Structures are given as C-alpha cells and as structure tokens.
Short mmCIF file of C-alpha atoms in Angstrom, two decimals:
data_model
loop_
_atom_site.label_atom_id
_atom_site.label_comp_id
_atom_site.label_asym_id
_atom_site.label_seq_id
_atom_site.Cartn_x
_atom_site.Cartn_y
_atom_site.Cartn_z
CA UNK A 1 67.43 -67.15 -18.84
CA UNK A 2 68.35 -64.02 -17.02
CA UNK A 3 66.95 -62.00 -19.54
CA UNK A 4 63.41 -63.86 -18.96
CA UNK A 5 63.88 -63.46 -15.19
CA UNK A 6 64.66 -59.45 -15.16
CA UNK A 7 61.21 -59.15 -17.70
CA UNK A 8 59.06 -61.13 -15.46
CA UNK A 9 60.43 -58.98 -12.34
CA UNK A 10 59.70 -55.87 -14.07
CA UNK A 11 56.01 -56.95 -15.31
CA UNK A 12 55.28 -57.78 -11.54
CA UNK A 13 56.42 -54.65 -10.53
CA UNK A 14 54.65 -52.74 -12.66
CA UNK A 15 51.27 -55.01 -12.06
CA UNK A 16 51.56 -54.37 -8.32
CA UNK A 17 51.91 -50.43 -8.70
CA UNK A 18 49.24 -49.92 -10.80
CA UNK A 19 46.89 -52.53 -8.65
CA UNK A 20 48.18 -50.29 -5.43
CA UNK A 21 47.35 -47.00 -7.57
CA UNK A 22 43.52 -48.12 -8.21
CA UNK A 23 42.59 -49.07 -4.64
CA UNK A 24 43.87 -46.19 -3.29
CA UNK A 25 42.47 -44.02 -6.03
CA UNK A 26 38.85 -43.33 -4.58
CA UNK A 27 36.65 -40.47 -6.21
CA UNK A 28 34.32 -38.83 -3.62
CA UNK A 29 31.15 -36.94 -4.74
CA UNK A 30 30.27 -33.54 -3.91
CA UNK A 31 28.40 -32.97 -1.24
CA UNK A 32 25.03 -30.65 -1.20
CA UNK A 33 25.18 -28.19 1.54
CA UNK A 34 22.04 -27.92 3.44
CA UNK A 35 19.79 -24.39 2.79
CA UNK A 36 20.20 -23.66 7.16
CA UNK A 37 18.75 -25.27 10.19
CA UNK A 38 14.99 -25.11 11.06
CA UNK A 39 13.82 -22.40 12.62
CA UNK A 40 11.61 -23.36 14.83
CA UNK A 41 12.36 -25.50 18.14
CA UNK A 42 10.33 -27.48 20.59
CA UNK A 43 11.03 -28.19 24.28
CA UNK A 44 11.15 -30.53 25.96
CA UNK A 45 11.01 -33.28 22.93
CA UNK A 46 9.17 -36.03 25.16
CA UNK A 47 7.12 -36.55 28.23
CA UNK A 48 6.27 -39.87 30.53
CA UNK A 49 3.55 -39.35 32.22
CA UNK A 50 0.91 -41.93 34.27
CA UNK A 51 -2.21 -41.69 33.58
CA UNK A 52 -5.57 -42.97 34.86
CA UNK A 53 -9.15 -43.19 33.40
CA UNK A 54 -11.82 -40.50 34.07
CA UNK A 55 -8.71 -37.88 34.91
CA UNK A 56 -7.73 -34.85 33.34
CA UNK A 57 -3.64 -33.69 33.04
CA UNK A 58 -2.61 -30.30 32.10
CA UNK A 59 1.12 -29.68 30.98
CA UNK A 60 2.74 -26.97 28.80
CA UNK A 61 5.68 -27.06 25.99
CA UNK A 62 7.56 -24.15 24.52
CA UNK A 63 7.71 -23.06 20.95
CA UNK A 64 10.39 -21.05 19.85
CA UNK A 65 11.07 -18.81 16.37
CA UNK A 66 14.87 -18.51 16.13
CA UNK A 67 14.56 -16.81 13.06
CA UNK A 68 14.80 -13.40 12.38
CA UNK A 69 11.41 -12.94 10.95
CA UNK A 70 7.50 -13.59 12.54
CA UNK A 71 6.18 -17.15 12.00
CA UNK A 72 3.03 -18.54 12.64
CA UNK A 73 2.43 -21.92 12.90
CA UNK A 74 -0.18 -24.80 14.01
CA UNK A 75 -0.42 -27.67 17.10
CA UNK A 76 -2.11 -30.30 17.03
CA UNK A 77 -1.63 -34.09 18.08
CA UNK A 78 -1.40 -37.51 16.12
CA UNK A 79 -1.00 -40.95 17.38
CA UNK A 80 2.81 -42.39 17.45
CA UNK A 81 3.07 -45.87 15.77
CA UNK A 82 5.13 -47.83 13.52
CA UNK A 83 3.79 -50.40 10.22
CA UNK A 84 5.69 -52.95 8.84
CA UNK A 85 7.04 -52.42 5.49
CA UNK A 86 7.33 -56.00 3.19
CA UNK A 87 9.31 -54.04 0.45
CA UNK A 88 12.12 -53.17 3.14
CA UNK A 89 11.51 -56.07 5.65
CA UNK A 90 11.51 -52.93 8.35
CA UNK A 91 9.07 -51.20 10.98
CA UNK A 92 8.80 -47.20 9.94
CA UNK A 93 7.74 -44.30 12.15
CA UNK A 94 4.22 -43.49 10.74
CA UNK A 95 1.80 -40.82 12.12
CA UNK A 96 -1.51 -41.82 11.07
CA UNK A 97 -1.64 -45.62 11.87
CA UNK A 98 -4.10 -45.86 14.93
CA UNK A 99 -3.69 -49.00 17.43
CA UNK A 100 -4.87 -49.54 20.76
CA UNK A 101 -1.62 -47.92 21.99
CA UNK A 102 -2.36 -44.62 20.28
CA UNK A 103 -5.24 -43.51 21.54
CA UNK A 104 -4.35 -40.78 23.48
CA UNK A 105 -3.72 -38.87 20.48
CA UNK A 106 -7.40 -38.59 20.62
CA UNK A 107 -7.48 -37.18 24.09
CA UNK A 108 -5.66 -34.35 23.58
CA UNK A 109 -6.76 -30.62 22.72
CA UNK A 110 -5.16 -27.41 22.84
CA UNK A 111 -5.54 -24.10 24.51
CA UNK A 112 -5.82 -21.33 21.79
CA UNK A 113 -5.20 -17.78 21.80
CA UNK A 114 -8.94 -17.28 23.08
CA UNK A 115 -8.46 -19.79 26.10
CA UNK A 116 -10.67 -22.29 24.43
CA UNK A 117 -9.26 -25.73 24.10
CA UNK A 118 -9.68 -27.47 20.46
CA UNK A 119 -8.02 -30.21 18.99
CA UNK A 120 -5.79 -27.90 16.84
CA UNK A 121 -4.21 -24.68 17.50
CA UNK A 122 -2.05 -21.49 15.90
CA UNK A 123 -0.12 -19.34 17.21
CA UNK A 124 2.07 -16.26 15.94
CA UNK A 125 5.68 -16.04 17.50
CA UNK A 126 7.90 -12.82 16.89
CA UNK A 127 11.45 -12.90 15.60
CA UNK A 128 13.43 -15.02 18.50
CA UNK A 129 10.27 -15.16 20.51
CA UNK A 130 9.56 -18.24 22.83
CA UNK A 131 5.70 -18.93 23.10
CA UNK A 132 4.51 -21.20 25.86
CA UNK A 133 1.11 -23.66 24.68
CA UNK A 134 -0.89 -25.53 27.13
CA UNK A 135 -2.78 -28.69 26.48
CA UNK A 136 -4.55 -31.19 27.98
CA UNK A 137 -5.60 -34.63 28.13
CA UNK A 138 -8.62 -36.01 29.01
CA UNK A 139 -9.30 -39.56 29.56
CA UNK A 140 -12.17 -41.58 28.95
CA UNK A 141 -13.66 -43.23 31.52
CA UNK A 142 -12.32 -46.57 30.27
CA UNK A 143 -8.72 -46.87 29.10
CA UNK A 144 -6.26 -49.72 27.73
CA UNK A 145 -3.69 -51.29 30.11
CA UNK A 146 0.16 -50.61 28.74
CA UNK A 147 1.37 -47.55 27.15
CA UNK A 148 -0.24 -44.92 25.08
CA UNK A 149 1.98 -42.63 22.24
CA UNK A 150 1.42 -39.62 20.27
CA UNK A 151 3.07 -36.81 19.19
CA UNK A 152 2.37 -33.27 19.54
CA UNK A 153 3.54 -31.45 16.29
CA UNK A 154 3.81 -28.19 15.76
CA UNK A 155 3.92 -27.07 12.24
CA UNK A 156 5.16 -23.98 10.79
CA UNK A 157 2.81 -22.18 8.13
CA UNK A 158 3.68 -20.26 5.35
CA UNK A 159 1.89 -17.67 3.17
CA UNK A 160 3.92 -18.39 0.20
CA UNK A 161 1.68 -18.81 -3.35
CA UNK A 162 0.72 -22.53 -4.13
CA UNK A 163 -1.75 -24.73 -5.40
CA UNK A 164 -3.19 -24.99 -2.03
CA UNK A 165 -2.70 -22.05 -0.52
CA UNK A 166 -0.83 -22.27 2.86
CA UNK A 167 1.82 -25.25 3.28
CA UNK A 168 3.84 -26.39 6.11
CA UNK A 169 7.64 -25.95 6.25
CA UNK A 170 9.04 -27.42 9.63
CA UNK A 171 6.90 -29.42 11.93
CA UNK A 172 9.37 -30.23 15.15
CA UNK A 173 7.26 -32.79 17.50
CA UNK A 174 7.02 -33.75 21.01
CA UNK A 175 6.17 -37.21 22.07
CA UNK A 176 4.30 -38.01 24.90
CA UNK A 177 4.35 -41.93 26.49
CA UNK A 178 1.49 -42.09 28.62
CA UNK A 179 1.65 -45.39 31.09
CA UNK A 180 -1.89 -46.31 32.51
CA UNK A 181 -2.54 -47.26 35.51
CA UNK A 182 -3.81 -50.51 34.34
CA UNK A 183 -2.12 -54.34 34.06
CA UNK A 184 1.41 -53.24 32.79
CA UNK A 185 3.46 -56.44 31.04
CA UNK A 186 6.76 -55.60 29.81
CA UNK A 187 8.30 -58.78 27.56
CA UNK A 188 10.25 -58.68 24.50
CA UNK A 189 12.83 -60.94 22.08
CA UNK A 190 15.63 -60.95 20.38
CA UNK A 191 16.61 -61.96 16.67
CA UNK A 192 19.29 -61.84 13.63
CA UNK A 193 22.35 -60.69 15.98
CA UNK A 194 25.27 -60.52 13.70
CA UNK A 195 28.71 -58.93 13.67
CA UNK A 196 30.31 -58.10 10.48
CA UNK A 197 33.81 -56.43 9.78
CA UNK A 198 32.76 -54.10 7.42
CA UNK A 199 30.12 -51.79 6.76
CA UNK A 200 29.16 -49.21 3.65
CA UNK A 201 29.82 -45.28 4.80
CA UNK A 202 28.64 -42.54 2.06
CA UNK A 203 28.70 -45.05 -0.78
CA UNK A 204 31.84 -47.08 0.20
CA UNK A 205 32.13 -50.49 2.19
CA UNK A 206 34.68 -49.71 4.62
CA UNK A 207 36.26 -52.03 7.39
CA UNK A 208 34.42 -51.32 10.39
CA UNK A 209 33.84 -53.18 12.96
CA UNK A 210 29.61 -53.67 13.62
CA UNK A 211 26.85 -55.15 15.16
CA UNK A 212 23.29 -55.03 14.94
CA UNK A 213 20.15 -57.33 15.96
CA UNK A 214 16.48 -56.84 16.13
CA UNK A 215 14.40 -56.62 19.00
CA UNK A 216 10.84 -56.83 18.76
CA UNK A 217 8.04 -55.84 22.08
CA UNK A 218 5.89 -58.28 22.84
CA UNK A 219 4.53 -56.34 25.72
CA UNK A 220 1.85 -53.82 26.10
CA UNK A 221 4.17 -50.89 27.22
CA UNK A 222 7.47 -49.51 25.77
CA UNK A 223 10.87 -49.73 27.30
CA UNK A 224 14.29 -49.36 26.04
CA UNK A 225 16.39 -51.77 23.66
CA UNK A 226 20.07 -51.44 23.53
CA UNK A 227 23.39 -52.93 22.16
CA UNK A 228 26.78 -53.98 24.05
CA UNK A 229 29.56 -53.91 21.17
CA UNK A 230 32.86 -54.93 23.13
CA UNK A 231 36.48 -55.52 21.08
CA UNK A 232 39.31 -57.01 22.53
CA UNK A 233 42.64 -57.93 21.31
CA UNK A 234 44.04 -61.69 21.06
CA UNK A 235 45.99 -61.33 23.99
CA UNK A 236 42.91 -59.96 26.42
CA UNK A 237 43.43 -56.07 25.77
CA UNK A 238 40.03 -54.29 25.21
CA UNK A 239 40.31 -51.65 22.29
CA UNK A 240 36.44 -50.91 22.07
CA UNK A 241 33.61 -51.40 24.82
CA UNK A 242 29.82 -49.54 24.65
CA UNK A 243 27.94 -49.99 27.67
CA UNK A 244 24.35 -51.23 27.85
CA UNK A 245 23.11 -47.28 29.04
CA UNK A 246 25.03 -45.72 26.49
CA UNK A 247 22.60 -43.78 24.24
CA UNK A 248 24.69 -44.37 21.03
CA UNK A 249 22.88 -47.70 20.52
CA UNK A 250 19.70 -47.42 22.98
CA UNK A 251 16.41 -47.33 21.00
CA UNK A 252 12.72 -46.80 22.59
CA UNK A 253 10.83 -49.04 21.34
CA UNK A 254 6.91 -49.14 21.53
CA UNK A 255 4.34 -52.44 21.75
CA UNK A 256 3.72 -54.69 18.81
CA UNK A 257 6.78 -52.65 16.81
CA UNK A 258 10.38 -54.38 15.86
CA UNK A 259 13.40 -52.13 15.40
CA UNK A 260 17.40 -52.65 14.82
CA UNK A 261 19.53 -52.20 17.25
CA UNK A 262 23.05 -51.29 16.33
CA UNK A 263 26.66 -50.24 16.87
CA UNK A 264 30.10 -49.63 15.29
CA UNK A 265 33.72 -49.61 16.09
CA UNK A 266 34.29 -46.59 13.82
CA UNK A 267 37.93 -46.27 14.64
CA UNK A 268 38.84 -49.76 13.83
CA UNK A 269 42.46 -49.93 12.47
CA UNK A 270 43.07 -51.01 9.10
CA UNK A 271 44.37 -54.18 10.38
CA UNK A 272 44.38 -56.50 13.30
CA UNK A 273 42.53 -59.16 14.76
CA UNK A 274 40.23 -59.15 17.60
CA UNK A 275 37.45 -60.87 19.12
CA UNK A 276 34.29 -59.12 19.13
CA UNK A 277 31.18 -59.97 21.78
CA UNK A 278 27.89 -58.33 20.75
CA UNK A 279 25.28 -58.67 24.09
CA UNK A 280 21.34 -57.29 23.01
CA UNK A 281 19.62 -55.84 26.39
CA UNK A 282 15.95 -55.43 26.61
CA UNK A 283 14.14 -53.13 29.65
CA UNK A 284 18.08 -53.28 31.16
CA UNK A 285 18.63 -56.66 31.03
CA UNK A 286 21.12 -58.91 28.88
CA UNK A 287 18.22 -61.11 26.74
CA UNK A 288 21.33 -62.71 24.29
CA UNK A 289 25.04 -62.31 23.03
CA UNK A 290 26.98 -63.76 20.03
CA UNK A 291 30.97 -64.00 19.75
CA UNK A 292 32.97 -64.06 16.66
CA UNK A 293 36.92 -63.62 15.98
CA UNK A 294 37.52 -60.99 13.05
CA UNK A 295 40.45 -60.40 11.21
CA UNK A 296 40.96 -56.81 9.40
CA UNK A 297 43.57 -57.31 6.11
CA UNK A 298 43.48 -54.04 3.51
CA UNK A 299 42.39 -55.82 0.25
CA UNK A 300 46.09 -53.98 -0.80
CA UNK A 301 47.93 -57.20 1.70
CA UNK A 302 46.10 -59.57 0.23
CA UNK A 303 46.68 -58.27 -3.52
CA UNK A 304 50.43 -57.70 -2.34
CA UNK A 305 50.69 -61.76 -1.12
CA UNK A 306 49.10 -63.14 -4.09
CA UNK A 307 51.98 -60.95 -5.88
CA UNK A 308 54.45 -62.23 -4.09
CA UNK A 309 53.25 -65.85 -3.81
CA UNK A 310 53.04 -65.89 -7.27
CA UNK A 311 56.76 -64.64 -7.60
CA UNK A 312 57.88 -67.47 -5.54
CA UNK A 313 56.04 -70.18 -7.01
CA UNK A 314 57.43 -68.79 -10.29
CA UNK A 315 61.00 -68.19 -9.01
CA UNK A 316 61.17 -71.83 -7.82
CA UNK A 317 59.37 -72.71 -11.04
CA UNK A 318 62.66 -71.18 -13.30
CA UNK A 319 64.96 -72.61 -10.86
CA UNK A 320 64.10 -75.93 -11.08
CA UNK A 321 64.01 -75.87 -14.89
CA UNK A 322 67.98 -74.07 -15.00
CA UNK A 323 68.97 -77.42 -12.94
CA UNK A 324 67.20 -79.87 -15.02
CA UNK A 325 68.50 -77.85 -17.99
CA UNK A 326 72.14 -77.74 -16.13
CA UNK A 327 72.09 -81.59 -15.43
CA UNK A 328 71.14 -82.59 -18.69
CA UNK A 329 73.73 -80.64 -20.39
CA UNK A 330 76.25 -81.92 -17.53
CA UNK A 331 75.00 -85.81 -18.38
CA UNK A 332 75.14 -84.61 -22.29
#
C-alpha cells in the first residue's frame, strides 16, 4: 500500500509541473515594424465654431512637410458622419455619407495659390516647410438647427508610376463642428454597460479589469460621452479611479451616431478581489452606473486546487480502505 501511495504522489507531481509548464509557456509573434511616421502634419486637428445663415467665416490651418524632400499635396473638404454596419453591429467613421448634419462640407472652398477660392486646392511645401491655407465657409441663407461636421483633408500626392497616374499617400484631416445659431437640443442614452474581468490584448485574453457601454445621440448637436471605471478593494481601499473629464475614455460623439465607450484597469494584479462601479456620463452628466464584485484567480490556482483537492479526496480515499482492510484482518 505504500508502494501505491509513493506512485500516485509522484504521477501528481509530475501532472502539476507539466500543467504549470504549458500555461506559462506562451509563444508571442513577431511584430512588423512600421516603414516611419507620416510626413506630413496638420494643425490644429479640430475647430468649434458658431455659425449663422447668410454669413461668411474665414479661418486658416497649417500644413507642414517634415520630411526631407518637397511634397505637394491637395485640400479639400468632405462631410464627417458615421453608418451603421449590420455585419459588426457598430457605427464607423465614413467620409462620404451626407446627412443633414454634414452639410457644411458643402460650404467650404479653398484659397489657392492664385487667391481664387475653389472647392479643392494644392499646394507645394519644401523640405520641413510649414505652409499656411485659408478657407472659408459660406452659408446659405437657410441652415439646419444642431451641429454641422466635416473634415478638411489634406492629401499628399505622389508622382510615382501607376495605373492611375498620381495617388495619395497620407491624408492628415482637420475637423470642423460648426454649431448654428438655430434650436440647439442636446439628449442622449445609454445601453449594454458591462464590466468584465478580462479582456483579449495582441491575441491573448488577459485578466484585466474593463468596462464599456454604448451611448447613442439623440440630439441634433454633438457633445461628449465618457466612462467612470472606479476599483476598490473589499475593505473600502480604492486601487483604480478614472474621472468623468479624463480623455482616456471621453469620445465626441455626433447626432443620430452610437459609439462605445470604454475603459481598463490595465495594471490589475493577477489576483484579488474588488468591487468595480462603472458610471456612463453624457454632455457631463452621470446618465447610469452598474456595480459588480470581481474576483481575479490565475487559471494556474485553480489547476493547482483541483490538484490538491483531488489528492485529498484520494488520500482519505486510501486511508479509509487501510482501516477497513486493518479491522477486518484484526476481526479475522
């Protein structure tokens, strides 16, 4: 019987090394380097301006070439919206989707090197060379109430052979959120607020600590959306707090568009438990939270007291059986 006891010992032992060995045994992917950064910049990367119908606003924005070599590129404006997306269940940024909230884009013309004013524009910048372009917009005499979005692009052109002939290579963009003067209503909701305790990271689910929500505008003007992800320890300690300004989670978020909002505790130990309050704000004000306790175990604990559970269980198991055995041979 002692015989059996040292095998099964030694099989268990071995079992929980080589379990230990594979969950700690990750294999990581190479990573592709990126080819450099873009070389061309635009400043300031959005404008808020009022505007009015029957009125005429000029601004400027600055190009700049920080490579070492001339560059010519092309301005011109496009209308700022999001479309829902079935296959993903998700709002993307499109560029070519006209609403009633984008038609600024069509109000806007640039000056070119002539001092004529045309809906497009191009422009030659020298090696590290800042250019300055002026534009304007011109409103009808009738305009929509809310908010009005577009995006003034500027993109690069090269004179490299293809089947086209000229293509673009960077197009940085500014966008502009025009407010009118008209009836301004500013609503929105909340929906699908969750935490989880884990969360996938360049291919791997990791345990993280997260939160994320949707918040849809129901308004005719933007405003800003943001998440309050707040952790706190079972005795009242606070490990983890993001406050409703902080830009880590704040998203802008345009009329008749829904986007996530999100955030993640991404220092969260590799075990613990804590209770985690995740509060949505909408235009700067707390629309709805959600609380929920979370306890972080390594999948290697767990493995390790199933292990040993299922040494005891056996242990006791052969114990029991050398008494029976001991007071049967002692009756014998």
């Amino acid at each position: 019987m002692g015989s059996l006891i040292k095998k099964f010992s030694v099989v268990a032992l071995a079992l929980f090394v080589g379990v230990v060995f594979v969950l700690n045994s990750n294999t990581y992917a190479d990573e592709e380097g990126s080819s450099g950064g873009t070389s061309i910049s635009i400043s300031p990367v959005s404008k808020i301006l009022q505007i009015s119908a029957s009125s005429v606003y000029e601004d400027t924005f600055k190009i700049s070439n920080n490579s070492e070599s001339p560059m010519r590129f092309e301005v011109y404006a496009t209308p700022y919206a999001f479309s829902y997306s079935e296959e993903d269940d998700a709002y993307k940024l499109g560029f070519s989707k006209e609403t009633t909230y984008t038609q600024i884009a069509r109000w806007i013309t640039f000056r070119d090197v002539n001092g004529n004013y045309a809906e497009t524009a191009n422009f030659t910048a020298g090696p590290n060379e800042t250019i300055e372009v002026a534009y304007k917009i011109s409103t009808p005499d009738s305009i929509p109430g809310g908010g009005q979005y577009a995006v003034l692009f500027a993109h690069t052109l090269s004179d490299d052979a293809t089947s086209s002939g000229i293509k673009t290579e960077a197009s940085p963009g500014l966008v502009v959120y025009g407010r009118s003067d008209g009836e301004t209503i500013v609503s929105g909701e909340t929906s699908d607020l969750v935490i989880k305790q884990s969360m996938v990271v360049d291919g791997n689910e990791k345990n993280i600590i997260n939160a994320s929500a949707k918040a849809k505008n129901t308004g005719n003007v933007d405003f800003m959306a943001a998440g309050s992800l707040k952790v706190t320890g079972i005795f009242g300690n606070v490990y983890y707090e993001t406050k409703a300004d902080s830009t880590e989670s704040r998203v802008s978020i345009i009329p008749e568009t829904e986007l996530t909002v999100s955030d993640s505790w991404d220092d969260t130990p590799f075990f613990g438990m804590f209770n985690v309050e995740w509060t949505v704000y909408l235009n700067g004000e707390a629309k709805e939270t959600i609380t929920k306790f979370v306890i972080i175990i390594p999948p290697v604990i767990i493995i390790v007291a199933i292990l040993l559970l299922t040494i005891i269980i056996v242990w006791i198991t052969i114990i029991v059986r050398m008494r029976k055995e001991r007071r049967s041979k002692f009756v014998a």
